[in-house]
């Protein structure tokens, strides 16, 4: 009965015919897809399965957002809605403790980092306040705290210093606020697109190099201030700052006493608290808070010393102090955005955005894993972006996640992102109530706080050694980034590590090395016991029944013939079959690496095989220039010991997607090898294809079907081999599920019986102990359970047992695994050779 064709289909076919589009060129046989070959399937009880191709309409149905998805998208922009209604007193207590602790730490750090940014200290407080206040609305991390950080402040300071030269009439805080708005807008846009995965292109080696180089740059830049030195720029390249610092050592001032002793005291307190926590583990929490608040203690102590020394020298202090810090938000207002301001930092926008991104996401992911929750990188970008967009309205400059404060927040026991609101209250209190105290803070002591904070960002030697053990080339990238940062700038170090990392990634993709595989037959063993199919061990030679026969665990394993995967070279890897090659793609199969893969495959095949027709070039002039043959008067090389090419099996287990270029390369190689093997045709078997669109692409190029033999579009009697799975029966999933249910029910009934037995007298009627009776009862219980299982419906073995093919019958040369592909290839090669089919047991070449 003919299937009715719709009008739209007829119109489409007509247009295709006019345009010369061959709608059915993929069908090389001209026959119905499900009836090719000798038989569709030899088991009459098997269910027929025809795999449908994916369509563009199907792709849109699966990937186009629905109304529900759009609604969920807007809900996900405010993650606090998912937990704020269940907020409780216990959470509040944890947030209070952590929030107050972080707030106490962020106040001195914020003012110190503002000096790194080339801004008055109050702008660090403004940035600290907006960072912790705004972020919690959009947070997917409970631990991270946003605010001024050393690296972002340093880059901002470099931009402000450069802008002061090109546009001296524009205040530095105006430039910094405009920079925050522009960078925040870019980051928010990326987050709203849900493109947070872009951060994954920056590897750990690049991040470590950037953090290490930046820490060295910042620490070396703060040492002159800590020593009271002046007369040179601390924003030069790191190596120049080190040289100038050594040159100006004789000009150190009394500030060095305030700076060096503060730095020493910070490390002393940390060491003492760490020792105390180990020595007195019951008081570990006390030592933790003492260690956490060491910065506050040191700043307060040296502020007191400064007040005692300088209270009568306010106009001309003995050593440099912070000076007047205005009360309240003096810079509140709309940020100034014009071409003059933006042009002063336009070239530095990429570096600033990268710094804000990688610091925050790296910290958030790290603490998410430590505390067993998962962040949403895209939503985190929204949080950073909105914070940097709104912050400048109160005078803030670019902010991102802080590693040190996040660690403090986590260890202090924060329970939710609402802890940031508590920290904001502490900062607000400092802005309005403590500004008079800030006047006497020694600048050298603030520099000591910065040096102490950033030195923890340096990657320890042991970590670098572990990098070397894992990937030596990435250690080279790490040191390249550090050296560029030290001898050039932080921005150039960032660009260097990212560009080199991407180049290494592309090189690895382009030069991915394929592997020719051979077959090894293996057993699984536990000690000196073979492992049977049921996963249990059995001693060889004992109880050799069909149920525990170790030979049932024998299976094929396919290893690289050259053992370049580290497998034992003493294991003899057999070639699959004379003239049959198994080739595995190692890292995808796309346009960058397709040519490299296939060139190596073809070169190896030409090296190990001979032409099917030795008289393909009867005359010297018929030979191509790249294969001129032997010199005149000399016999040609005898390759009669080599097999002819018969079939190629491609392992697609590491391939997810293919593209037009890679498939076209495959078509070209197929034509090339068909010419090499003429008058025979090379069979192509493809195994382990995991993507329906990849199957569609390969089928569109004519793969997956047997090749026509000769000029006619008919077939010899080829033998399709399909993988099947049992539906019902002892080996099915239904049987396993039924066995589990029966076992639970049997144990329940047995437990009830045991309870009843326990209520009865423990002696038998004759007064004899019932141990022997219990043992017999246990044995009979096991037998009863086995009988129940054997009577289960799923275990019934009869002639009506059904099996089903795993892959579609319409793609007979697409195989579920390499074993079935090799079986199919050998069967049809032996069939074409006119010999009796012996199966997959042929000896190696």
XYZ file of C-alpha atoms in Angstrom, residues 33-766:
734
model
C 17.124 0.509 3.971
C 15.720 -2.330 6.041
C 15.945 -5.128 3.450
C 19.522 -4.958 2.239
C 21.784 -7.963 2.144
C 21.180 -11.618 2.582
C 18.712 -11.202 5.414
C 17.396 -8.561 7.722
C 17.907 -10.655 10.806
C 18.162 -14.363 11.224
C 16.132 -14.651 14.430
C 12.481 -14.520 13.541
C 11.443 -13.565 17.049
C 13.598 -10.424 17.097
C 11.948 -7.027 16.981
C 12.824 -4.931 13.941
C 14.327 -1.575 14.787
C 15.000 1.152 12.234
C 16.940 4.104 13.586
C 15.432 7.423 12.580
C 17.671 10.307 11.588
C 17.593 13.466 13.684
C 16.023 16.454 11.991
C 16.535 20.181 12.252
C 12.985 20.570 13.540
C 13.771 18.030 16.262
C 16.911 19.961 17.200
C 14.911 23.159 17.591
C 12.291 21.360 19.666
C 14.984 20.079 22.007
C 17.015 23.275 22.288
C 14.616 26.173 21.729
C 13.556 27.662 25.085
C 9.938 27.189 26.071
C 7.813 29.593 28.058
C 8.635 27.606 31.184
C 12.354 27.873 30.409
C 12.093 31.646 29.999
C 10.280 31.939 33.304
C 12.903 29.790 35.011
C 15.624 31.944 33.439
C 14.316 35.083 35.162
C 13.792 33.244 38.446
C 17.384 31.982 38.334
C 18.638 35.559 38.073
C 17.714 35.959 41.758
C 18.892 32.783 43.504
C 18.113 34.195 46.967
C 14.405 33.549 46.295
C 15.090 29.810 46.605
C 16.333 29.981 50.201
C 15.300 33.289 51.793
C 11.858 31.959 52.775
C 13.514 29.193 54.821
C 15.969 31.476 56.569
C 16.157 30.657 60.294
C 17.791 31.686 63.522
C 20.613 29.161 63.324
C 21.599 30.475 59.905
C 21.412 34.025 61.235
C 23.813 33.259 64.073
C 26.396 31.776 61.673
C 26.009 34.717 59.309
C 26.398 37.220 62.171
C 29.657 35.683 63.369
C 31.124 35.389 59.865
C 29.791 38.751 58.685
C 31.241 40.685 61.633
C 34.574 38.890 61.241
C 34.805 39.631 57.518
C 33.667 43.205 58.050
C 36.430 43.771 60.586
C 38.991 42.431 58.112
C 37.728 44.213 55.004
C 37.928 47.699 56.530
C 41.733 47.889 56.837
C 42.236 45.800 53.696
C 39.908 48.018 51.676
C 41.768 51.176 52.650
C 45.115 49.510 51.949
C 44.019 48.320 48.499
C 42.702 51.782 47.662
C 46.253 53.050 47.962
C 47.255 50.361 45.430
C 44.617 51.794 43.094
C 46.101 55.264 43.452
C 42.956 56.528 45.199
C 42.229 58.016 48.636
C 41.472 55.342 51.292
C 37.758 56.104 51.537
C 37.201 54.702 48.031
C 38.309 51.316 49.296
C 35.588 51.528 51.948
C 32.987 52.482 49.336
C 33.974 49.515 47.190
C 33.942 47.186 50.190
C 30.459 48.303 51.204
C 28.851 47.910 47.756
C 30.603 44.622 47.084
C 29.232 42.779 50.103
C 25.850 44.527 50.001
C 24.809 43.943 46.373
C 26.308 40.533 45.651
C 24.062 38.457 47.930
C 21.009 39.109 45.711
C 22.654 37.267 42.811
C 24.967 34.841 44.636
C 25.176 31.099 44.090
C 28.096 30.865 46.551
C 27.617 31.341 50.266
C 31.305 31.838 50.984
C 32.676 34.344 48.520
C 32.941 38.025 49.406
C 33.310 40.743 46.776
C 35.329 43.883 47.299
C 38.695 45.472 46.559
C 41.463 42.952 45.839
C 45.179 43.426 45.360
C 45.536 42.517 41.673
C 42.480 44.399 40.411
C 43.504 47.393 42.528
C 46.998 47.330 41.037
C 45.670 47.266 37.476
C 43.252 50.069 38.346
C 46.145 52.036 39.828
C 48.171 51.628 36.642
C 45.215 52.883 34.594
C 44.635 55.836 36.916
C 48.334 56.749 36.799
C 48.363 56.588 32.981
C 45.168 58.640 32.759
C 46.668 61.310 35.016
C 49.342 61.853 32.379
C 47.066 61.918 29.329
C 44.103 63.694 31.008
C 45.382 65.495 34.110
C 42.077 67.374 34.571
C 40.102 64.172 35.140
C 40.179 62.992 38.792
C 41.441 59.479 39.369
C 38.266 58.239 41.071
C 36.236 59.294 38.016
C 38.414 57.112 35.777
C 38.211 54.199 38.239
C 34.411 54.429 38.506
C 33.976 54.580 34.732
C 36.249 51.559 34.390
C 34.066 49.650 36.877
C 30.874 50.470 34.960
C 32.292 49.431 31.567
C 33.808 46.189 32.876
C 30.687 45.430 34.907
C 28.481 45.899 31.846
C 30.610 43.516 29.775
C 30.639 40.868 32.503
C 26.887 41.209 33.076
C 26.238 40.756 29.359
C 28.325 37.571 29.311
C 26.487 36.294 32.362
C 23.022 37.059 30.962
C 23.987 35.103 27.835
C 24.781 32.219 30.184
C 28.270 32.038 28.674
C 30.143 31.499 31.933
C 31.825 28.482 30.347
C 34.149 30.920 28.560
C 36.184 31.142 31.774
C 37.059 27.452 31.383
C 39.371 28.371 28.510
C 41.775 29.847 31.064
C 43.694 26.873 32.550
C 44.954 26.497 36.099
C 48.587 27.015 35.052
C 47.720 30.415 33.578
C 45.768 31.407 36.695
C 48.620 30.323 38.979
C 51.177 32.210 36.904
C 49.022 35.328 36.908
C 48.514 35.169 40.690
C 52.191 34.461 41.411
C 53.503 37.170 39.103
C 50.965 39.671 40.408
C 51.841 38.864 44.021
C 55.527 39.470 43.325
C 54.706 42.705 41.502
C 52.502 44.003 44.316
C 54.780 42.942 47.168
C 57.844 44.477 45.555
C 55.875 47.653 44.866
C 54.838 47.979 48.538
C 58.239 47.369 50.099
C 59.492 50.918 49.322
C 56.470 52.416 51.109
C 57.002 50.008 53.998
C 60.615 51.212 54.253
C 59.750 54.891 53.820
C 61.583 55.169 50.499
C 60.662 57.718 47.830
C 62.156 59.220 44.695
C 61.242 56.500 42.170
C 58.079 54.995 40.707
C 56.790 51.834 42.359
C 54.641 51.116 39.292
C 57.580 50.269 37.043
C 58.304 46.692 36.062
C 58.990 44.472 39.065
C 62.677 43.983 38.344
C 63.200 47.766 38.134
C 61.397 48.307 41.439
C 63.661 45.694 43.079
C 66.772 47.385 41.698
C 65.625 50.840 42.832
C 64.668 49.522 46.275
C 68.167 48.153 46.776
C 69.711 51.380 45.503
C 67.646 53.497 47.946
C 68.242 51.346 51.033
C 70.497 54.020 52.611
C 67.574 56.471 52.386
C 65.167 54.440 54.507
C 63.220 56.439 57.102
C 61.658 55.704 60.456
C 58.642 54.375 58.557
C 60.645 51.160 58.217
C 60.236 50.544 61.958
C 56.451 50.786 61.644
C 56.374 48.629 58.518
C 58.868 45.846 59.219
C 57.756 45.282 62.799
C 54.098 45.195 61.694
C 54.949 42.586 59.049
C 56.907 40.549 61.576
C 54.061 40.738 64.088
C 51.511 39.557 61.500
C 53.549 36.441 60.760
C 54.298 35.891 64.462
C 50.609 35.918 65.391
C 49.754 33.571 62.539
C 52.497 31.113 63.533
C 51.542 31.254 67.203
C 47.873 30.644 66.467
C 48.663 27.753 64.116
C 50.871 26.173 66.803
C 48.243 26.739 69.466
C 45.517 25.136 67.341
C 47.688 22.035 66.931
C 48.779 21.982 70.574
C 45.314 22.636 72.020
C 42.794 21.212 69.514
C 39.873 21.779 71.894
C 40.440 25.537 71.560
C 40.917 25.477 67.792
C 37.996 27.880 67.220
C 39.484 30.484 69.566
C 42.840 30.348 67.819
C 41.088 30.596 64.447
C 39.349 33.869 65.305
C 42.524 35.240 66.893
C 44.426 34.404 63.714
C 41.686 35.846 61.502
C 41.574 39.160 63.354
C 45.367 39.604 63.475
C 45.178 42.308 60.797
C 42.650 44.287 62.854
C 44.758 43.898 65.988
C 47.981 45.004 64.272
C 46.336 48.024 62.633
C 44.744 49.090 65.930
C 48.028 48.593 67.799
C 50.066 50.652 65.340
C 47.330 53.263 65.099
C 47.603 53.661 68.884
C 51.382 53.954 68.621
C 50.992 56.487 65.802
C 48.528 58.534 67.868
C 50.902 58.582 70.830
C 53.779 59.696 68.590
C 51.989 62.122 66.247
C 49.194 63.630 68.324
C 51.261 66.788 68.679
C 52.515 66.626 65.066
C 49.276 66.440 63.062
C 50.468 68.879 60.397
C 53.932 67.362 60.100
C 53.872 63.767 61.368
C 57.112 61.970 62.230
C 56.280 59.172 59.793
C 53.760 59.034 56.997
C 50.167 58.455 58.109
C 46.916 57.922 56.262
C 45.516 61.385 56.924
C 41.960 62.634 56.776
C 39.296 60.153 55.720
C 35.983 61.925 54.982
C 32.927 60.765 56.861
C 30.076 59.283 54.814
C 29.734 58.780 51.050
C 31.336 61.946 49.753
C 31.666 60.684 46.146
C 28.058 59.489 45.733
C 26.537 60.379 42.377
C 26.181 59.195 38.809
C 29.551 58.146 37.366
C 30.906 60.377 34.596
C 30.953 58.516 31.289
C 32.270 60.225 28.179
C 34.649 59.473 25.340
C 37.502 61.329 27.010
C 37.306 59.226 30.152
C 36.690 55.920 28.370
C 39.481 56.459 25.831
C 41.972 56.803 28.675
C 41.552 53.136 29.662
C 40.002 51.468 26.584
C 43.117 49.417 25.836
C 43.149 47.996 29.373
C 39.538 46.812 29.416
C 40.305 43.214 28.290
C 42.934 42.685 30.989
C 40.693 44.151 33.680
C 37.737 41.992 32.651
C 39.912 38.863 32.633
C 41.244 39.616 36.112
C 37.769 40.183 37.529
C 36.504 36.985 35.917
C 39.231 34.485 36.716
C 39.786 35.587 40.313
C 36.127 35.363 41.205
C 35.206 32.162 39.352
C 38.340 30.300 40.445
C 37.685 31.174 44.098
C 33.956 30.416 43.915
C 34.497 27.007 42.284
C 37.210 26.091 44.780
C 35.124 26.838 47.866
C 32.038 25.301 46.297
C 33.886 21.988 45.991
C 35.292 22.277 49.521
C 31.846 22.921 51.032
C 29.908 20.541 48.776
C 27.810 22.831 46.608
C 27.916 23.791 42.952
C 28.059 27.346 41.703
C 26.576 28.660 38.483
C 29.465 30.476 36.727
C 27.118 32.479 34.496
C 25.083 33.665 37.475
C 28.275 34.536 39.320
C 29.224 36.765 36.389
C 25.880 38.502 36.732
C 26.634 39.086 40.405
C 30.079 40.562 39.711
C 28.761 42.659 36.846
C 25.811 44.185 38.717
C 28.057 44.914 41.700
C 30.497 46.827 39.499
C 27.692 48.655 37.696
C 25.970 49.862 40.878
C 29.085 50.381 43.006
C 30.350 53.511 41.176
C 27.144 55.356 42.124
C 28.632 55.464 45.630
C 32.224 55.933 44.438
C 33.398 52.320 44.155
C 36.091 51.122 41.783
C 36.415 47.624 40.166
C 35.852 44.812 42.658
C 35.815 41.021 42.542
C 36.059 37.991 44.824
C 38.754 38.044 47.490
C 40.529 34.787 48.294
C 41.662 35.721 51.814
C 38.312 37.139 52.938
C 36.420 34.246 51.331
C 38.580 31.770 53.263
C 37.851 33.679 56.467
C 34.141 33.765 55.686
C 34.045 30.016 55.071
C 36.028 29.039 58.167
C 34.015 31.431 60.349
C 30.922 29.335 59.592
C 28.879 31.499 57.228
C 25.555 29.801 56.443
C 24.200 31.836 53.531
C 25.072 34.769 51.231
C 23.176 37.005 53.668
C 26.385 37.178 55.687
C 27.462 39.868 53.223
C 24.737 42.182 54.564
C 26.210 41.869 58.066
C 29.661 42.738 56.686
C 28.126 45.743 54.897
C 26.732 46.982 58.223
C 30.216 46.774 59.778
C 31.741 48.712 56.864
C 28.931 51.281 57.062
C 29.677 51.736 60.763
C 33.345 52.316 59.930
C 32.481 54.897 57.231
C 30.356 56.965 59.610
C 31.841 56.345 63.088
C 35.539 55.428 62.781
C 36.960 57.859 60.235
C 38.625 59.949 62.968
C 40.599 56.866 64.061
C 41.788 56.213 60.514
C 43.682 59.517 60.483
C 46.603 58.065 62.472
C 47.005 54.732 60.636
C 50.679 54.467 59.533
C 51.071 54.055 55.757
C 53.999 51.684 56.306
C 51.796 49.421 58.437
C 49.139 49.386 55.723
C 51.832 48.373 53.225
C 52.841 45.567 55.596
C 49.218 44.368 55.573
C 49.251 44.302 51.756
C 52.578 42.455 51.570
C 51.387 39.934 54.142
C 48.157 39.327 52.182
C 49.643 38.967 48.693
C 52.581 36.711 49.597
C 50.022 33.962 50.267
C 49.063 34.150 46.584
C 52.461 32.890 45.439
C 52.281 29.304 44.192
C 54.350 27.093 46.544
C 57.242 25.061 45.053
C 55.520 21.791 45.946
C 52.498 22.763 43.841
C 54.768 23.666 40.913
C 56.424 20.259 41.271
C 53.018 18.574 41.163
C 52.261 20.580 37.995
C 55.496 19.213 36.531
C 54.466 15.651 37.361
C 51.116 16.157 35.644
C 52.032 18.282 32.604
C 55.603 19.554 32.146
C 54.692 21.840 29.260
C 52.253 23.755 31.457
C 55.029 24.417 33.964
C 56.903 26.133 31.130
C 53.778 28.244 30.524
C 53.642 29.005 34.253
C 57.219 30.294 34.396
C 56.757 32.193 31.133
C 53.805 34.039 32.641
C 55.666 34.815 35.859
C 58.754 36.090 34.026
C 56.732 38.274 31.659
C 54.896 39.751 34.648
C 58.152 40.445 36.483
C 59.980 41.946 33.508
C 57.028 43.644 31.821
C 53.596 44.068 33.426
C 50.696 42.148 34.914
C 48.603 42.771 31.804
C 51.234 41.324 29.472
C 51.667 38.337 31.773
C 47.935 37.611 31.560
C 47.924 37.832 27.766
C 51.037 35.661 27.498
C 49.768 32.774 29.595
C 46.326 32.732 27.978
C 47.638 32.945 24.417
C 50.290 30.271 24.947
C 47.767 27.988 26.682
C 45.319 28.333 23.796
C 48.153 27.699 21.317
C 49.115 24.495 23.161
C 45.474 23.386 23.183
C 45.152 23.981 19.428
C 48.430 22.181 18.762
C 47.228 19.165 20.720
C 43.967 19.136 18.783
C 45.586 19.588 15.387
C 48.353 17.056 15.989
C 46.177 14.471 17.697
C 47.682 11.058 17.007
C 45.470 8.198 15.876
C 46.194 4.633 16.966
C 46.113 1.348 15.071
C 44.639 -1.297 17.343
C 45.152 -5.004 17.679
C 43.295 -7.650 19.642
C 44.190 -9.268 22.938
C 42.140 -11.946 24.694
C 42.053 -11.354 28.428
C 40.669 -12.782 31.660
C 39.894 -10.899 34.843
C 41.533 -12.307 37.975
C 41.447 -11.727 41.702
C 44.754 -12.985 43.054
C 45.024 -16.486 41.591
C 41.297 -16.740 40.891
C 39.571 -16.062 37.614
C 36.547 -13.798 37.740
C 33.413 -15.287 36.258
C 30.681 -13.446 34.411
C 28.780 -12.959 37.658
C 31.755 -11.103 39.132
C 32.622 -13.876 41.578
C 35.956 -15.654 41.740
C 36.435 -19.357 41.196
C 39.593 -21.469 41.479
C 40.622 -22.799 38.096
C 40.104 -26.566 37.854
C 37.478 -26.748 40.618
C 33.817 -26.910 39.915
C 34.207 -26.280 36.192
C 30.499 -26.115 35.399
C 28.823 -23.908 32.784
C 27.852 -21.535 35.582
C 31.376 -20.974 36.940
C 33.560 -21.790 33.924
C 36.353 -19.175 33.809
C 36.353 -19.303 30.006
C 33.071 -17.433 30.117
C 34.998 -14.387 31.357
C 37.285 -14.447 28.320
C 36.820 -11.297 26.279
C 38.454 -9.240 23.562
C 40.418 -6.116 24.388
C 41.758 -3.792 21.719
C 45.122 -2.160 22.428
C 47.482 -0.026 20.314
C 49.708 -2.366 18.325
C 52.792 -0.297 19.176
C 52.006 -0.326 22.942
C 52.321 3.460 23.074
C 49.539 3.600 25.661
C 51.829 2.153 28.349
C 50.429 -1.378 28.192
C 52.813 -4.253 28.881
C 54.991 -4.734 25.758
C 55.317 -8.434 26.628
C 51.647 -8.884 25.760
C 51.387 -9.990 22.151
C 48.847 -7.772 20.387
C 47.476 -9.576 17.352
C 46.701 -7.804 14.120
C 42.952 -8.106 13.611
C 43.065 -9.972 10.270
C 45.208 -9.773 7.124
C 44.128 -6.620 5.296
C 41.795 -5.363 8.055
C 42.833 -2.324 10.104
C 41.294 -0.885 13.263
C 42.011 2.825 13.686
C 41.053 4.905 16.722
C 40.676 8.687 16.798
C 42.196 9.956 20.033
C 40.846 13.515 20.438
C 37.757 14.120 18.346
C 37.552 14.261 14.580
C 37.019 17.773 13.248
C 38.443 20.085 10.609
C 41.663 21.022 12.475
C 42.890 17.434 12.885
C 41.087 15.448 10.176
C 43.910 15.774 7.654
C 46.583 14.794 10.197
C 44.605 11.740 11.321
C 43.921 10.433 7.837
C 47.367 11.164 6.384
C 48.920 8.990 9.060
C 46.332 6.257 8.531
C 46.799 6.162 4.755
C 50.605 6.265 4.989
C 50.624 3.308 7.389
C 48.213 1.302 5.226
C 50.308 1.914 2.094
C 53.418 0.868 4.016
C 51.943 -2.433 5.245
C 49.821 -3.568 2.263
C 50.155 -4.030 -1.483
C 47.935 -3.127 -4.391
C 45.181 -5.600 -5.089
C 46.016 -5.478 -8.808
C 49.819 -5.759 -9.271
C 49.421 -4.884 -12.973
C 47.595 -1.654 -12.370
C 50.282 0.212 -14.398
C 51.104 -1.976 -17.458
C 53.236 0.776 -19.020
C 55.859 3.020 -17.470
C 54.023 6.076 -18.746
C 50.876 5.027 -16.917
C 52.529 5.413 -13.523
C 51.980 8.659 -11.593
C 54.922 10.970 -10.956
C 54.888 10.314 -7.224
C 55.122 6.532 -7.799
C 57.579 6.209 -10.726
C 58.486 2.595 -9.937
C 61.954 0.989 -10.099
C 64.812 2.344 -12.187
C 65.262 1.052 -15.726
C 66.654 -2.442 -15.897
C 65.991 -3.160 -12.236
C 63.178 -5.380 -10.944
C 60.448 -3.889 -8.834
C 60.182 -4.523 -5.112
C 58.450 -7.749 -4.218
C 55.567 -7.073 -1.834
C 53.789 -10.380 -2.353
C 54.161 -11.151 1.366
C 51.956 -8.199 2.240
C 48.171 -8.553 2.385
C 45.806 -6.557 0.221
C 43.593 -3.935 1.840
C 40.134 -5.304 2.568
C 38.425 -3.345 5.340
C 38.921 -0.451 7.723
C 37.277 -0.185 11.135
C 37.124 3.313 12.626
C 36.694 3.693 16.389
C 34.573 6.802 17.060
C 34.447 6.386 20.849
C 36.246 9.712 21.417
C 34.335 11.573 18.694
C 31.238 13.551 19.610
C 30.704 15.703 16.538
C 31.985 15.837 12.981
C 31.860 18.653 10.450
C 31.767 19.105 6.691
C 35.546 19.282 6.357
C 36.278 16.130 8.354
C 33.603 14.132 6.524
C 34.864 15.368 3.152
C 38.380 14.242 4.084
C 36.925 10.839 4.929
C 35.167 10.675 1.552
C 38.393 11.587 -0.265
C 40.344 8.899 1.596
C 37.647 6.342 0.838
C 37.921 7.130 -2.884
C 41.729 7.030 -2.675
C 41.756 3.615 -1.001
C 39.106 2.235 -3.346
C 41.408 3.173 -6.232
C 44.311 1.517 -4.402
C 42.306 -1.685 -3.838
C 40.663 -1.852 -7.290
C 39.010 -4.010 -8.577
C 37.912 -4.724 -4.999
C 36.153 -2.251 -2.744
C 37.306 -1.391 0.787
C 34.658 -1.968 3.440
C 34.286 0.759 6.059
C 32.960 -0.262 9.465
C 32.352 2.436 12.076
C 32.127 1.522 15.749
C 31.135 3.276 18.976
C 29.361 6.279 17.417
C 27.739 8.077 20.337
C 25.944 10.950 18.634
C 22.903 10.712 16.352
C 23.994 13.776 14.373
C 27.378 12.166 13.757
C 25.579 9.088 12.416
C 23.468 11.281 10.174
C 26.527 13.095 8.832
C 28.398 9.871 8.104
C 25.350 8.207 6.573
C 24.883 11.277 4.379
C 28.366 10.638 2.994
C 27.537 7.020 2.203
C 29.051 5.375 5.271
C 27.157 2.761 7.230
C 26.053 0.812 4.154
C 27.805 -1.962 2.207
C 29.472 -0.969 -1.058
C 27.986 -2.101 -4.399
C 30.173 -4.693 -6.083
C 30.950 -4.179 -9.747
C 29.247 -1.752 -12.066
C 25.739 -2.883 -11.243
C 23.879 -1.493 -8.281
C 23.285 -4.923 -6.820
C 25.013 -6.823 -4.063
C 26.680 -10.108 -3.643
C 25.450 -12.129 -0.734
C 26.873 -10.117 2.142
C 26.238 -11.087 5.731
C 24.968 -8.426 8.129
C 25.941 -8.977 11.755
C 23.969 -7.150 14.422
C 24.325 -6.858 18.186
C 21.205 -7.947 20.061
C 20.006 -7.667 23.645
C 17.636 -10.013 25.432
C 14.145 -8.815 26.328
C 13.164 -10.993 29.286
C 15.060 -14.070 30.340
C 17.822 -14.611 32.889
C 20.214 -12.059 31.426
C 17.783 -9.182 31.133
C 17.359 -6.110 33.290
C 13.830 -7.279 34.095
C 15.233 -10.457 35.624
C 17.684 -8.515 37.770
C 14.954 -6.192 39.023
C 12.609 -9.075 39.781
C 15.390 -10.903 41.645
C 15.996 -7.862 43.867
C 12.289 -7.528 44.642
C 11.972 -11.221 45.412
C 15.048 -11.152 47.642
C 13.646 -8.253 49.702
C 10.287 -9.971 50.021
C 11.906 -13.305 50.913
C 14.102 -11.685 53.585
C 11.052 -9.986 55.078
C 9.147 -13.267 55.299
C 12.222 -15.044 56.669
C 12.652 -12.377 59.365
C 9.026 -12.822 60.437
C 9.584 -16.571 60.607
C 12.725 -16.087 62.724
C 10.829 -13.852 65.141
C 8.150 -16.499 65.553
C 10.818 -19.163 66.047
C 12.544 -17.088 68.704
C 9.343 -17.053 70.764
C 9.334 -20.876 70.784
C 11.492 -22.932 73.253
C 15.147 -23.076 72.218
C 15.359 -26.858 72.786
C 13.870 -29.582 70.683
C 11.333 -32.054 72.082
C 14.119 -34.421 73.098
